[in-house]
Structure formats: structure tokens, C-alpha cells
């Protein structure tokens, strides 16, 4: 590679000859747009290794989609650091090829585009020293880089599972978390192309299904099943759960937090020759996954505090703004604006605890009648139900049921509602109409039914 020289400015007329030269090289050559990540060229050797029959197959595709099998740019992407005339070198593990490659790349200009030119060769057996330790180290480091490049804990977990699934040549990678100490939920999964997802079918899995696994987990052991039929009699519960999923083999490792097992994660149907290597890798990465789950829980708690009312459990004004911005214009929408009556009087005469109970009763009425829609507490005594996809007649029926229920629970509210066949008209204007109707209803109620609550 040291003798290779590349002209730093490629003229369009020279394209054919230039590609002809690279076409017969027994090194991997690819060119990609550094701004859009779109692949511009792959030579014959690269196309053969990646199973690509012609250049037409890569048109419009991103380099990270083809080369790394990922939906996001590589965590180690250095496009922003490339310079014309200066070569950078790196060694990186490529999960699609399942090889470690040594690469040299630089910036070139082609048809007015800034492009990465990359030339890679497979690291030799001697250089690679193909020990399990080194293979694990490479994969752990790359997995961590990919995961930490994601912007949220959820995306970090998804990116790591995708990387593991592709790198380990497995059909499925998943995480199970304890739900209530007696059952488990499959909270995350990655599936290879053509593999049927199982996540939705694996909620509330009874503890008895993995009870024998936990006996091994508590001894610090992992689970390796090389042939599912081998546990048909010895672990009947696990066998009957795994068989419908088309699982023939697996490797599973516990997830331990502060000395307590909180779940497990694993891979289905990996190559048998790699199972011991996978076991070690899962043990190493388990601590990192637990840290990601803790981070996810922390973010969820912050979101809960930021977007939910702590007293009633309903969403708050910030959440309402976000939801309104996401409503599709073609959807019908009904808005129910409510104001709790007598709150000030309850606070002044009976104390704030009585006022809180009044607000909770009012929120429970709304949950009962409009529970499948979005409910918000937008002020001290104001609530809104935003009902997308509802018909006008259905909205009216529910409002009448709300009036009956709030009388039963003594949670008096004034109500204003408005409906539209679509939301092309400003929802803010609809809210104003509903608000005005609510105040009209309040004045009427204070003058008639609720004189004793008048402020």
C-alpha cells in the first residue's frame, strides 16, 4: 500500500481509466461522499466480498449501510478529519465481513464532490494473532464506540444489539428484564433479516421457564445450549418456550446490578464454533448493558418529572404542546376543556390536602371516560382531553357520561368542548373556543347548581 499513489483531483473524463485500475486490485477499494455518506464506487474485489453483483446495486446507498450493515453512520467515522494529500490509517473490525481490516484513507475531489477514498486489506493471521482475547477486545471496543455514539439510552441499546447480532452471525439478540420478581419481559430485540420477531410474544414470561438458568446464574455461570433437543427432558419449561421460536441453540448471560440478578440477555442460533467466544463476550458486555439500563431508567424518570403532573399522573402542559405539534392534519379531533369547581374554597376552608383529593377525583373521572385518549393537567384546576380520531357523536356521548360520573364522585367541573373533522384549522384556535365554552358553562353552574362553591 505504501507504493500506491492517488491523484488528489479526479477529472470526470479520467473516471473510466481510474476505475479500471482499481477494478482488478486484490485490495478492498471504495469511494464515498463524505457529506452524504453515499457510496460512489466499490471495486470488483470489494463487491465480491460483500455479495454485490454490480455497481447498480449500490446506487443511492450509504457506505455504513453496505459496509457495516448499520442504519446509522459508524461511531468511528473520521470523514470530518480527512484532508487532501494526507493519509490516515486505522484497523477496524467489519461485522458484515467478520474480518479485521487495515485501512488507509484520504480526501479526494470527484465531480465537485468531496469523497473519501479508502483502501483496505485484511490483517494477516500473524498480525491478527487470532486469540479469543484479542477478538473479544476488538469487538468490545467497537461495540462500546457504536453504542456510545447514539444520542439516547434506547438508541444505544438498539445499536449495541444490532452490532452484536451482525458480528456474532446470530439470528436474534435480546434482553429480558425482571418485571415483578416473578415474571420477565423481553424489552429489547434485534432480528436478522428474515427472522420473525418474538418480542411481543415474550411478555410476562413466568419465572419457572428460566428457574434452572437462574440456578446457574447464581453460581456465576452462563447458559450455553448447543442443541435444543439436548434439554428436552432436563429443562422442559425452557424447551417448550424456545421451541416455538425456532431456537436451535443459544448463549445467555445474566445481567447483574449491585449483586442482584435483574434479567438476562443472549443470542439465538449463533455458529457453534463461536459459542465459547460469545459467552466470554457477553460476560464482559453485561456490565455495560446494565449501566445503559440504569441510564435509560434515569432518563425515563426525568421525562416523567418533566412531562407529567406528579399529583394526578396526567401529562402536563409541556407534554400537551409536544402532542399537539404531532397531530396529523387529516385526523378528526375533539377537545374537552375542564375546570375543577370549588378548588379555592376547598383549599381555603379544608386545607390543601382536601384540594388535592378534589383534583385527584376529577382526574379519575377523566381517566374513566377518556382513558384511551391523551389527558393533560394544564393549570392548577384545568384539565384537557385531546381526542384524535373520535367522531362528533361519540364525543358528545362521552361528555354526558363524564357529567354523570363527576356527580357520583363529587368532582364538579365546568366543561367546554369542540370537535372538528380534521385539524387543518389551528388546534390553538379550537382550544380557545373550548376554553370560552368552559367559562360560559362555569358561569351558568355557579349561578345555578353550585352557588355554594362560588368564589
XYZ file of C-alpha atoms in Angstrom:
455
model
C 0.000 0.000 0.000
C 2.923 2.357 0.588
C 3.666 2.487 -3.167
C 0.108 3.364 -4.074
C -0.324 6.933 -5.331
C -3.664 8.599 -5.894
C -4.228 11.834 -7.769
C -5.972 14.191 -5.378
C -8.199 15.772 -8.010
C -10.061 13.407 -10.300
C -11.418 14.767 -13.566
C -14.668 13.247 -14.840
C -13.016 12.203 -18.115
C -10.491 10.128 -16.187
C -13.170 8.170 -14.368
C -13.207 5.099 -16.618
C -9.443 4.588 -16.615
C -9.177 5.213 -12.907
C -11.885 2.677 -12.086
C -10.323 0.158 -14.475
C -7.103 0.301 -12.499
C -8.796 -0.218 -9.124
C -11.165 -2.821 -10.535
C -8.522 -5.552 -10.647
C -6.796 -4.797 -7.334
C -6.984 -7.550 -4.714
C -7.475 -4.931 -2.026
C -10.837 -3.531 -0.947
C -11.386 -0.117 -2.512
C -14.380 2.089 -2.026
C -15.207 5.757 -2.546
C -17.983 7.582 -0.694
C -19.294 11.133 -0.460
C -18.114 12.493 2.910
C -21.095 14.824 3.230
C -23.950 12.456 2.337
C -22.164 9.120 3.030
C -23.433 7.901 -0.346
C -21.295 5.227 -1.969
C -19.718 6.351 -5.235
C -17.650 3.292 -6.114
C -16.632 -0.204 -4.935
C -14.094 -2.252 -6.848
C -14.677 -5.825 -8.011
C -12.943 -7.425 -5.004
C -14.997 -5.372 -2.562
C -18.222 -6.164 -4.399
C -17.448 -9.886 -4.340
C -16.736 -9.871 -0.608
C -19.982 -8.024 0.115
C -22.050 -10.128 -2.283
C -22.780 -7.264 -4.678
C -23.130 -8.227 -8.325
C -22.891 -4.788 -9.939
C -22.426 -1.099 -9.259
C -26.145 -0.558 -9.860
C -26.873 -2.286 -6.539
C -25.085 0.377 -4.506
C -26.631 3.418 -6.164
C -28.153 5.687 -3.553
C -26.943 3.522 -0.663
C -24.934 4.807 2.286
C -21.472 3.485 2.998
C -22.412 2.466 6.549
C -25.458 0.536 5.274
C -23.401 -1.589 2.912
C -20.033 -1.825 4.661
C -21.153 -2.075 8.297
C -24.740 -3.235 7.931
C -25.849 -0.357 10.134
C -28.660 2.134 9.963
C -26.529 4.972 11.348
C -23.056 6.360 10.500
C -20.175 4.469 12.072
C -19.192 5.615 15.535
C -15.562 5.787 14.390
C -16.282 7.741 11.194
C -13.486 10.261 10.605
C -14.842 11.943 7.460
C -14.686 15.354 9.095
C -10.939 14.935 9.704
C -9.879 13.809 6.230
C -7.629 16.122 4.233
C -6.390 16.063 0.640
C -2.902 14.663 0.296
C -2.833 13.253 3.827
C -3.448 9.564 4.508
C -4.850 8.246 7.767
C -4.517 4.647 8.912
C -6.708 2.510 11.155
C -7.514 -1.086 11.998
C -11.206 -1.833 12.378
C -13.460 -4.865 12.752
C -16.102 -5.132 9.996
C -19.111 -7.137 11.245
C -20.562 -7.859 7.784
C -17.301 -9.431 6.615
C -16.434 -10.699 10.119
C -12.877 -9.570 9.469
C -10.417 -7.114 10.904
C -9.138 -4.797 8.167
C -6.239 -2.399 7.996
C -7.284 0.709 6.069
C -5.748 3.819 4.580
C -7.983 6.671 3.543
C -7.778 10.233 2.297
C -9.928 13.005 0.857
C -10.306 13.347 -2.933
C -12.358 15.620 -5.169
C -14.615 13.969 -7.733
C -17.135 15.821 -9.923
C -17.288 18.637 -7.405
C -17.914 16.259 -4.510
C -15.689 15.726 -1.500
C -15.089 11.994 -1.268
C -13.375 9.511 0.997
C -11.039 7.145 -0.829
C -10.473 4.024 1.264
C -8.131 1.143 0.515
C -8.211 -1.811 2.939
C -6.537 -5.174 3.318
C -7.321 -7.996 5.691
C -4.993 -8.150 8.661
C -2.815 -11.241 8.290
C -3.157 -14.190 10.643
C 0.173 -13.340 12.190
C -0.753 -9.693 12.684
C -4.184 -10.545 13.959
C -2.973 -13.169 16.452
C -6.445 -14.633 16.344
C -6.868 -15.373 20.042
C -10.217 -15.200 21.782
C -8.860 -12.412 23.964
C -7.958 -10.166 21.045
C -11.187 -10.920 19.191
C -13.188 -10.023 22.281
C -11.171 -6.865 22.847
C -11.769 -5.659 19.287
C -15.483 -6.411 19.418
C -15.986 -4.913 22.875
C -14.231 -1.696 21.920
C -16.130 -1.344 18.662
C -19.430 -2.240 20.326
C -18.886 0.374 23.006
C -17.978 3.035 20.435
C -21.054 2.320 18.343
C -23.334 2.276 21.367
C -21.975 5.443 22.971
C -22.282 7.359 19.691
C -26.079 7.101 19.918
C -27.930 10.068 21.396
C -30.280 8.260 23.801
C -30.026 5.149 26.016
C -32.728 3.456 23.939
C -30.765 4.011 20.730
C -27.521 2.972 22.458
C -29.031 -0.373 23.434
C -30.523 -0.895 19.965
C -27.197 -0.065 18.281
C -25.271 -2.457 20.524
C -27.695 -5.345 19.936
C -27.548 -4.753 16.181
C -23.754 -4.782 16.261
C -23.652 -7.981 18.329
C -26.170 -9.741 16.110
C -24.264 -8.932 12.930
C -20.811 -9.554 14.375
C -21.731 -12.851 16.004
C -23.641 -14.112 12.954
C -26.690 -14.773 15.123
C -30.378 -14.725 14.235
C -31.594 -12.802 17.243
C -30.187 -10.800 20.159
C -32.412 -9.849 23.088
C -32.691 -8.505 26.612
C -35.102 -9.765 29.269
C -35.766 -7.733 32.406
C -37.487 -8.763 35.612
C -40.987 -7.301 35.741
C -42.184 -8.032 39.263
C -39.768 -10.596 40.627
C -41.932 -13.412 39.278
C -42.100 -12.706 35.549
C -39.829 -11.389 32.798
C -40.414 -9.111 29.823
C -38.493 -9.178 26.564
C -37.723 -5.452 26.448
C -35.305 -5.269 23.501
C -34.541 -7.436 20.499
C -32.646 -7.353 17.229
C -33.505 -9.823 14.475
C -31.546 -10.766 11.383
C -33.235 -10.297 8.027
C -35.966 -12.881 7.547
C -36.162 -13.840 11.239
C -39.589 -13.428 12.824
C -39.527 -11.042 15.838
C -40.581 -12.655 19.128
C -40.639 -9.695 21.499
C -44.415 -9.221 21.559
C -44.899 -12.915 22.356
C -42.434 -12.882 25.237
C -44.035 -10.622 27.813
C -44.841 -11.798 31.353
C -42.723 -14.927 30.930
C -43.074 -16.943 34.189
C -40.020 -17.398 36.380
C -40.357 -21.196 36.141
C -39.313 -21.004 32.480
C -35.813 -19.866 33.466
C -35.589 -21.239 37.006
C -32.832 -23.720 36.066
C -30.963 -20.934 34.290
C -31.064 -18.857 37.458
C -29.521 -21.695 39.428
C -26.520 -21.458 37.110
C -26.572 -17.658 37.091
C -26.304 -17.662 40.881
C -23.158 -19.768 40.560
C -21.646 -17.249 38.161
C -22.248 -19.443 35.112
C -23.708 -18.658 31.702
C -26.116 -20.767 29.665
C -24.891 -22.495 26.522
C -27.300 -24.751 24.630
C -25.677 -26.200 21.525
C -28.697 -28.299 20.569
C -32.147 -27.540 21.966
C -33.122 -31.206 21.803
C -30.479 -31.941 24.430
C -32.583 -30.159 27.088
C -35.982 -31.536 26.059
C -36.189 -33.653 29.233
C -33.771 -31.907 31.600
C -35.260 -28.393 31.169
C -38.780 -28.943 29.891
C -40.065 -25.437 30.717
C -37.314 -23.685 28.750
C -37.619 -26.191 25.905
C -41.339 -25.584 25.451
C -40.782 -21.808 25.455
C -37.876 -21.878 22.993
C -39.131 -24.488 20.540
C -41.935 -22.324 19.003
C -39.373 -19.553 18.452
C -37.312 -21.820 16.175
C -34.375 -21.622 18.582
C -31.876 -24.421 17.998
C -29.001 -23.059 20.057
C -28.255 -20.087 22.270
C -25.866 -18.380 24.634
C -27.344 -16.408 27.553
C -25.656 -14.316 30.257
C -27.152 -12.783 33.434
C -27.494 -9.049 33.985
C -26.349 -8.212 37.492
C -26.892 -4.913 39.298
C -25.487 -4.311 42.785
C -25.105 -8.018 43.360
C -28.659 -8.884 42.262
C -29.692 -10.539 39.005
C -32.134 -8.178 37.256
C -32.507 -10.042 33.983
C -30.501 -11.701 31.241
C -29.525 -11.254 27.613
C -28.384 -13.542 24.878
C -28.140 -14.591 21.253
C -30.053 -17.245 19.344
C -28.656 -19.684 16.796
C -25.032 -18.490 16.646
C -22.289 -20.580 14.967
C -21.372 -23.469 17.273
C -17.652 -22.853 16.890
C -18.075 -19.326 18.281
C -20.180 -20.124 21.351
C -17.369 -20.092 23.918
C -16.116 -16.814 22.480
C -19.654 -15.409 22.633
C -20.030 -16.491 26.250
C -16.957 -14.511 27.251
C -18.035 -11.507 25.213
C -21.489 -11.451 26.835
C -19.945 -11.629 30.297
C -17.772 -8.606 29.536
C -20.529 -6.502 27.966
C -23.144 -7.401 30.578
C -21.886 -4.719 32.964
C -22.121 -2.096 30.232
C -25.673 -3.120 29.322
C -26.721 -2.842 32.976
C -25.231 0.674 33.015
C -27.251 1.537 29.874
C -30.430 0.236 31.511
C -29.744 2.374 34.596
C -29.178 5.379 32.343
C -32.403 4.632 30.494
C -34.326 4.456 33.775
C -32.833 7.770 34.864
C -33.844 9.439 31.584
C -37.343 7.988 31.851
C -37.645 9.356 35.379
C -36.542 12.784 34.213
C -39.051 12.648 31.372
C -41.721 11.616 33.837
C -40.919 14.624 36.008
C -40.727 16.971 33.041
C -43.863 15.846 31.215
C -46.199 14.532 33.904
C -48.158 16.068 36.743
C -46.992 14.356 39.907
C -50.307 14.695 41.753
C -52.703 13.230 39.171
C -50.339 11.257 36.954
C -51.687 13.034 33.877
C -49.396 14.650 31.341
C -48.645 18.339 31.809
C -48.650 21.494 29.695
C -45.224 20.744 28.142
C -46.422 17.311 27.012
C -49.592 18.896 25.587
C -47.547 21.262 23.416
C -45.467 18.368 22.082
C -48.520 16.229 21.377
C -50.411 18.998 19.601
C -47.442 19.500 17.284
C -47.580 15.805 16.328
C -51.303 15.576 15.493
C -51.925 14.682 11.848
C -53.946 17.252 9.946
C -56.272 14.693 8.369
C -57.391 13.277 11.719
C -60.640 14.290 13.368
C -60.145 15.793 16.805
C -62.300 16.519 19.819
C -61.185 18.791 22.644
C -62.724 18.696 26.111
C -61.637 21.579 28.352
C -62.463 21.162 32.063
C -62.136 23.399 35.090
C -62.465 21.958 38.615
C -65.004 23.996 40.538
C -64.610 24.857 44.206
C -60.866 24.187 44.403
C -60.040 27.535 46.030
C -62.823 27.087 48.534
C -61.611 23.574 49.419
C -58.045 24.800 49.871
C -59.106 27.799 51.989
C -61.639 26.072 54.229
C -60.453 22.444 54.441
C -56.769 22.676 53.580
C -54.672 21.817 50.555
C -54.953 18.102 51.201
C -58.699 18.352 50.564
C -57.986 20.379 47.412
C -55.568 17.702 46.213
C -58.168 14.985 46.764
C -60.658 17.006 44.717
C -58.179 17.260 41.830
C -57.449 13.537 42.020
C -61.159 12.686 41.909
C -61.606 14.934 38.875
C -58.646 13.302 37.091
C -60.042 9.850 37.846
C -63.341 10.831 36.209
C -61.452 11.904 33.079
C -59.384 8.710 33.045
C -62.511 6.593 33.316
C -64.320 8.267 30.417
C -61.426 9.383 28.160
C -58.707 6.990 29.302
C -57.707 5.821 25.817
C -57.082 9.400 24.683
C -54.459 11.912 25.826
C -55.205 13.705 29.094
C -53.361 16.748 30.422
C -53.394 18.929 33.522
C -52.576 22.327 32.038
C -53.166 24.553 35.056
C -53.883 24.435 38.757
C -57.525 23.458 38.232
C -57.677 22.933 34.450
C -57.656 19.678 32.505
C -57.806 18.932 28.783
C -58.715 15.763 26.911
C -57.386 15.684 23.334
C -59.222 13.002 21.404
C -57.856 12.317 17.925
C -59.830 10.075 15.598
C -63.059 10.475 17.565
C -66.462 11.048 15.939
C -68.570 14.032 16.992
C -71.441 11.889 18.287
C -69.071 9.753 20.335
C -67.502 12.864 21.840
C -70.917 14.177 22.910
C -71.854 10.834 24.488
C -68.660 10.726 26.498
C -69.095 14.289 27.732
C -72.545 13.341 29.056
C -71.082 10.279 30.781
C -68.387 12.498 32.285
C -71.034 14.775 33.777
C -72.759 11.785 35.399
C -69.525 10.327 36.770
C -68.253 13.596 38.241
C -71.539 13.993 40.162
C -71.163 10.494 41.592
C -67.627 11.185 42.764
C -68.341 14.780 43.767
C -65.758 16.212 41.421
C -67.649 19.218 39.983
C -66.187 20.557 36.739
C -67.308 23.069 34.159
C -66.871 21.693 30.642
C -66.355 23.178 27.198
C -65.871 21.027 24.146
C -65.301 21.442 20.429
C -64.976 18.970 17.538
C -63.570 19.144 14.018
C -63.477 16.626 11.171
C -59.774 17.409 10.772
C -57.137 19.503 12.447
C -56.166 21.646 9.492
C -57.665 24.541 11.381
C -55.324 25.645 14.151
C -55.713 23.497 17.255
C -54.822 26.589 19.274
C -57.976 28.255 17.919
C -60.010 25.186 18.845
C -58.570 25.296 22.353
C -59.636 28.927 22.655
C -63.176 28.022 21.603
C -63.310 25.136 24.093
C -61.882 27.391 26.820
C -64.519 30.062 26.180
C -67.301 27.476 26.259
C -65.927 26.091 29.510
C -66.069 29.557 31.133
C -69.629 30.053 29.868
C -70.563 26.734 31.457
C -68.803 27.730 34.672
C -70.762 30.996 34.965
C -74.011 29.130 34.425
C -73.154 26.432 37.014
C -72.073 28.957 39.657
C -75.365 30.776 39.114
C -77.464 27.621 39.441
C -76.232 24.216 40.665
C -73.068 25.213 42.523
C -73.924 28.523 44.228
C -72.277 27.273 47.410
C -68.959 26.889 45.550
C -68.935 30.414 44.116
C -65.668 32.151 44.817
